[in-house]
Amino acid sequence: MPKPYPKEFREDVVRVARNREPGVTLEQIAAGFGVHPITLSKWLRRADVLRPCPMW
């Protein structure tokens, strides 16, 4: 079983993916960090679930 990525690394990758320039794909971000694009997609979904909801 592969070792999990450190939490700080995952948070950095998610931050970069969310703040990417127009035209930059998630695949490019994932490749730049050496992770699979599906892994990055899962991290983004998980971060969305864990992010506090703003008050309406």
PDB file of N, CA and C in Angstrom:
ATOM      1  N   MET A   1       0.846  -1.176   0.000  1.00  0.00           N
ATOM      2  CA  MET A   1       0.000   0.000   0.000  1.00  0.00           C
ATOM      3  C   MET A   1       0.897   1.247   0.000  1.00  0.00           C
ATOM      4  N   PRO A   2       0.610   2.210  -0.903  1.00  0.00           N
ATOM      5  CA  PRO A   2       1.454   3.407  -0.928  1.00  0.00           C
ATOM      6  C   PRO A   2       1.272   4.262   0.317  1.00  0.00           C
ATOM      7  N   LYS A   3       2.338   4.972   0.653  1.00  0.00           N
ATOM      8  CA  LYS A   3       2.283   5.870   1.794  1.00  0.00           C
ATOM      9  C   LYS A   3       1.407   7.067   1.468  1.00  0.00           C
ATOM     10  N   PRO A   4       0.569   7.517   2.396  1.00  0.00           N
ATOM     11  CA  PRO A   4      -0.257   8.692   2.106  1.00  0.00           C
ATOM     12  C   PRO A   4       0.603   9.951   2.005  1.00  0.00           C
ATOM     13  N   TYR A   5       0.122  10.883   1.203  1.00  0.00           N
ATOM     14  CA  TYR A   5       0.814  12.167   1.080  1.00  0.00           C
ATOM     15  C   TYR A   5       0.598  12.962   2.365  1.00  0.00           C
ATOM     16  N   PRO A   6       1.586  13.732   2.786  1.00  0.00           N
ATOM     17  CA  PRO A   6       1.415  14.550   3.993  1.00  0.00           C
ATOM     18  C   PRO A   6       0.283  15.571   3.806  1.00  0.00           C
ATOM     19  N   LYS A   7      -0.388  15.880   4.890  1.00  0.00           N
ATOM     20  CA  LYS A   7      -1.515  16.812   4.858  1.00  0.00           C
ATOM     21  C   LYS A   7      -1.107  18.159   4.263  1.00  0.00           C
ATOM     22  N   GLU A   8       0.055  18.673   4.645  1.00  0.00           N
ATOM     23  CA  GLU A   8       0.514  19.964   4.148  1.00  0.00           C
ATOM     24  C   GLU A   8       0.701  19.938   2.629  1.00  0.00           C
ATOM     25  N   PHE A   9       1.210  18.829   2.112  1.00  0.00           N
ATOM     26  CA  PHE A   9       1.394  18.682   0.672  1.00  0.00           C
ATOM     27  C   PHE A   9       0.042  18.712  -0.034  1.00  0.00           C
ATOM     28  N   ARG A  10      -0.918  17.944   0.471  1.00  0.00           N
ATOM     29  CA  ARG A  10      -2.261  17.912  -0.128  1.00  0.00           C
ATOM     30  C   ARG A  10      -2.888  19.300  -0.123  1.00  0.00           C
ATOM     31  N   GLU A  11      -2.751  20.010   1.001  1.00  0.00           N
ATOM     32  CA  GLU A  11      -3.320  21.356   1.105  1.00  0.00           C
ATOM     33  C   GLU A  11      -2.668  22.305   0.102  1.00  0.00           C
ATOM     34  N   ASP A  12      -1.365  22.202  -0.078  1.00  0.00           N
ATOM     35  CA  ASP A  12      -0.662  23.050  -1.046  1.00  0.00           C
ATOM     36  C   ASP A  12      -1.132  22.777  -2.474  1.00  0.00           C
ATOM     37  N   VAL A  13      -1.278  21.508  -2.816  1.00  0.00           N
ATOM     38  CA  VAL A  13      -1.708  21.148  -4.163  1.00  0.00           C
ATOM     39  C   VAL A  13      -3.125  21.657  -4.412  1.00  0.00           C
ATOM     40  N   VAL A  14      -4.009  21.492  -3.447  1.00  0.00           N
ATOM     41  CA  VAL A  14      -5.395  21.966  -3.577  1.00  0.00           C
ATOM     42  C   VAL A  14      -5.410  23.489  -3.729  1.00  0.00           C
ATOM     43  N   ARG A  15      -4.614  24.192  -2.947  1.00  0.00           N
ATOM     44  CA  ARG A  15      -4.550  25.658  -3.033  1.00  0.00           C
ATOM     45  C   ARG A  15      -4.094  26.101  -4.418  1.00  0.00           C
ATOM     46  N   VAL A  16      -3.055  25.461  -4.933  1.00  0.00           N
ATOM     47  CA  VAL A  16      -2.555  25.805  -6.268  1.00  0.00           C
ATOM     48  C   VAL A  16      -3.619  25.505  -7.324  1.00  0.00           C
ATOM     49  N   ALA A  17      -4.301  24.377  -7.200  1.00  0.00           N
ATOM     50  CA  ALA A  17      -5.335  24.008  -8.175  1.00  0.00           C
ATOM     51  C   ALA A  17      -6.484  25.018  -8.157  1.00  0.00           C
ATOM     52  N   ARG A  18      -6.865  25.473  -6.988  1.00  0.00           N
ATOM     53  CA  ARG A  18      -7.972  26.437  -6.896  1.00  0.00           C
ATOM     54  C   ARG A  18      -7.586  27.813  -7.410  1.00  0.00           C
ATOM     55  N   ASN A  19      -6.319  28.162  -7.313  1.00  0.00           N
ATOM     56  CA  ASN A  19      -5.864  29.492  -7.719  1.00  0.00           C
ATOM     57  C   ASN A  19      -5.160  29.482  -9.072  1.00  0.00           C
ATOM     58  N   ARG A  20      -5.368  28.451  -9.865  1.00  0.00           N
ATOM     59  CA  ARG A  20      -4.661  28.335 -11.144  1.00  0.00           C
ATOM     60  C   ARG A  20      -5.145  29.397 -12.135  1.00  0.00           C
ATOM     61  N   GLU A  21      -4.273  29.703 -13.065  1.00  0.00           N
ATOM     62  CA  GLU A  21      -4.567  30.668 -14.118  1.00  0.00           C
ATOM     63  C   GLU A  21      -5.550  30.049 -15.117  1.00  0.00           C
ATOM     64  N   PRO A  22      -6.323  30.902 -15.808  1.00  0.00           N
ATOM     65  CA  PRO A  22      -7.207  30.375 -16.859  1.00  0.00           C
ATOM     66  C   PRO A  22      -6.384  29.610 -17.899  1.00  0.00           C
ATOM     67  N   GLY A  23      -6.919  28.498 -18.321  1.00  0.00           N
ATOM     68  CA  GLY A  23      -6.238  27.682 -19.320  1.00  0.00           C
ATOM     69  C   GLY A  23      -5.344  26.601 -18.745  1.00  0.00           C
ATOM     70  N   VAL A  24      -5.055  26.679 -17.458  1.00  0.00           N
ATOM     71  CA  VAL A  24      -4.237  25.646 -16.811  1.00  0.00           C
ATOM     72  C   VAL A  24      -5.184  24.557 -16.317  1.00  0.00           C
ATOM     73  N   THR A  25      -4.923  23.326 -16.717  1.00  0.00           N
ATOM     74  CA  THR A  25      -5.816  22.219 -16.370  1.00  0.00           C
ATOM     75  C   THR A  25      -5.398  21.546 -15.061  1.00  0.00           C
ATOM     76  N   LEU A  26      -6.348  20.823 -14.486  1.00  0.00           N
ATOM     77  CA  LEU A  26      -6.029  20.041 -13.288  1.00  0.00           C
ATOM     78  C   LEU A  26      -4.972  18.986 -13.606  1.00  0.00           C
ATOM     79  N   GLU A  27      -5.001  18.465 -14.826  1.00  0.00           N
ATOM     80  CA  GLU A  27      -4.008  17.475 -15.229  1.00  0.00           C
ATOM     81  C   GLU A  27      -2.599  18.074 -15.187  1.00  0.00           C
ATOM     82  N   GLN A  28      -2.469  19.320 -15.613  1.00  0.00           N
ATOM     83  CA  GLN A  28      -1.162  19.978 -15.591  1.00  0.00           C
ATOM     84  C   GLN A  28      -0.691  20.203 -14.156  1.00  0.00           C
ATOM     85  N   ILE A  29      -1.615  20.639 -13.299  1.00  0.00           N
ATOM     86  CA  ILE A  29      -1.275  20.850 -11.886  1.00  0.00           C
ATOM     87  C   ILE A  29      -0.839  19.524 -11.274  1.00  0.00           C
ATOM     88  N   ALA A  30      -1.625  18.479 -11.495  1.00  0.00           N
ATOM     89  CA  ALA A  30      -1.317  17.160 -10.931  1.00  0.00           C
ATOM     90  C   ALA A  30       0.052  16.678 -11.408  1.00  0.00           C
ATOM     91  N   ALA A  31       0.311  16.814 -12.701  1.00  0.00           N
ATOM     92  CA  ALA A  31       1.599  16.369 -13.243  1.00  0.00           C
ATOM     93  C   ALA A  31       2.748  17.157 -12.621  1.00  0.00           C
ATOM     94  N   GLY A  32       2.541  18.437 -12.410  1.00  0.00           N
ATOM     95  CA  GLY A  32       3.583  19.271 -11.820  1.00  0.00           C
ATOM     96  C   GLY A  32       3.956  18.842 -10.410  1.00  0.00           C
ATOM     97  N   PHE A  33       2.984  18.295  -9.684  1.00  0.00           N
ATOM     98  CA  PHE A  33       3.238  17.842  -8.317  1.00  0.00           C
ATOM     99  C   PHE A  33       3.492  16.335  -8.233  1.00  0.00           C
ATOM    100  N   GLY A  34       3.383  15.641  -9.366  1.00  0.00           N
ATOM    101  CA  GLY A  34       3.661  14.207  -9.372  1.00  0.00           C
ATOM    102  C   GLY A  34       2.557  13.357  -8.789  1.00  0.00           C
ATOM    103  N   VAL A  35       1.302  13.830  -8.910  1.00  0.00           N
ATOM    104  CA  VAL A  35       0.167  13.032  -8.438  1.00  0.00           C
ATOM    105  C   VAL A  35      -0.751  12.750  -9.619  1.00  0.00           C
ATOM    106  N   HIS A  36      -1.587  11.760  -9.482  1.00  0.00           N
ATOM    107  CA  HIS A  36      -2.532  11.408 -10.534  1.00  0.00           C
ATOM    108  C   HIS A  36      -3.668  12.433 -10.539  1.00  0.00           C
ATOM    109  N   PRO A  37      -4.176  12.803 -11.718  1.00  0.00           N
ATOM    110  CA  PRO A  37      -5.276  13.770 -11.786  1.00  0.00           C
ATOM    111  C   PRO A  37      -6.514  13.354 -10.988  1.00  0.00           C
ATOM    112  N   ILE A  38      -6.803  12.066 -10.951  1.00  0.00           N
ATOM    113  CA  ILE A  38      -7.957  11.595 -10.171  1.00  0.00           C
ATOM    114  C   ILE A  38      -7.720  11.830  -8.685  1.00  0.00           C
ATOM    115  N   THR A  39      -6.488  11.643  -8.252  1.00  0.00           N
ATOM    116  CA  THR A  39      -6.145  11.903  -6.847  1.00  0.00           C
ATOM    117  C   THR A  39      -6.395  13.371  -6.522  1.00  0.00           C
ATOM    118  N   LEU A  40      -5.962  14.267  -7.392  1.00  0.00           N
ATOM    119  CA  LEU A  40      -6.190  15.691  -7.171  1.00  0.00           C
ATOM    120  C   LEU A  40      -7.680  15.998  -7.139  1.00  0.00           C
ATOM    121  N   SER A  41      -8.448  15.404  -8.033  1.00  0.00           N
ATOM    122  CA  SER A  41      -9.899  15.619  -8.036  1.00  0.00           C
ATOM    123  C   SER A  41     -10.527  15.182  -6.715  1.00  0.00           C
ATOM    124  N   LYS A  42     -10.075  14.065  -6.187  1.00  0.00           N
ATOM    125  CA  LYS A  42     -10.591  13.583  -4.897  1.00  0.00           C
ATOM    126  C   LYS A  42     -10.229  14.544  -3.774  1.00  0.00           C
ATOM    127  N   TRP A  43      -8.998  15.053  -3.795  1.00  0.00           N
ATOM    128  CA  TRP A  43      -8.579  16.010  -2.761  1.00  0.00           C
ATOM    129  C   TRP A  43      -9.417  17.275  -2.824  1.00  0.00           C
ATOM    130  N   LEU A  44      -9.728  17.741  -4.037  1.00  0.00           N
ATOM    131  CA  LEU A  44     -10.553  18.937  -4.187  1.00  0.00           C
ATOM    132  C   LEU A  44     -11.965  18.698  -3.656  1.00  0.00           C
ATOM    133  N   ARG A  45     -12.544  17.546  -3.979  1.00  0.00           N
ATOM    134  CA  ARG A  45     -13.894  17.228  -3.473  1.00  0.00           C
ATOM    135  C   ARG A  45     -13.894  17.134  -1.959  1.00  0.00           C
ATOM    136  N   ARG A  46     -12.891  16.478  -1.402  1.00  0.00           N
ATOM    137  CA  ARG A  46     -12.821  16.323   0.051  1.00  0.00           C
ATOM    138  C   ARG A  46     -12.652  17.686   0.726  1.00  0.00           C
ATOM    139  N   ALA A  47     -11.819  18.546   0.143  1.00  0.00           N
ATOM    140  CA  ALA A  47     -11.612  19.879   0.707  1.00  0.00           C
ATOM    141  C   ALA A  47     -12.913  20.681   0.666  1.00  0.00           C
ATOM    142  N   ASP A  48     -13.713  20.510  -0.381  1.00  0.00           N
ATOM    143  CA  ASP A  48     -15.000  21.204  -0.468  1.00  0.00           C
ATOM    144  C   ASP A  48     -15.945  20.741   0.627  1.00  0.00           C
ATOM    145  N   VAL A  49     -15.930  19.467   0.930  1.00  0.00           N
ATOM    146  CA  VAL A  49     -16.798  18.915   1.974  1.00  0.00           C
ATOM    147  C   VAL A  49     -16.362  19.404   3.345  1.00  0.00           C
ATOM    148  N   LEU A  50     -15.057  19.503   3.556  1.00  0.00           N
ATOM    149  CA  LEU A  50     -14.536  19.883   4.862  1.00  0.00           C
ATOM    150  C   LEU A  50     -14.518  21.386   5.093  1.00  0.00           C
ATOM    151  N   ARG A  51     -14.679  22.176   4.028  1.00  0.00           N
ATOM    152  CA  ARG A  51     -14.650  23.631   4.150  1.00  0.00           C
ATOM    153  C   ARG A  51     -15.927  24.106   4.847  1.00  0.00           C
ATOM    154  N   PRO A  52     -15.827  24.990   5.814  1.00  0.00           N
ATOM    155  CA  PRO A  52     -17.029  25.492   6.483  1.00  0.00           C
ATOM    156  C   PRO A  52     -17.925  26.235   5.480  1.00  0.00           C
ATOM    157  N   CYS A  53     -19.214  26.058   5.632  1.00  0.00           N
ATOM    158  CA  CYS A  53     -20.175  26.744   4.766  1.00  0.00           C
ATOM    159  C   CYS A  53     -20.331  28.191   5.245  1.00  0.00           C
ATOM    160  N   PRO A  54     -20.361  29.128   4.308  1.00  0.00           N
ATOM    161  CA  PRO A  54     -20.582  30.526   4.709  1.00  0.00           C
ATOM    162  C   PRO A  54     -22.027  30.703   5.186  1.00  0.00           C
ATOM    163  N   MET A  55     -22.205  31.632   6.065  1.00  0.00           N
ATOM    164  CA  MET A  55     -23.566  31.930   6.547  1.00  0.00           C
ATOM    165  C   MET A  55     -24.300  32.716   5.475  1.00  0.00           C
ATOM    166  N   TRP A  56     -25.547  32.430   5.274  1.00  0.00           N
ATOM    167  CA  TRP A  56     -26.344  33.121   4.248  1.00  0.00           C
ATOM    168  C   TRP A  56     -26.905  34.379   4.792  1.00  0.00           C
TER     169      TRP A  56
END
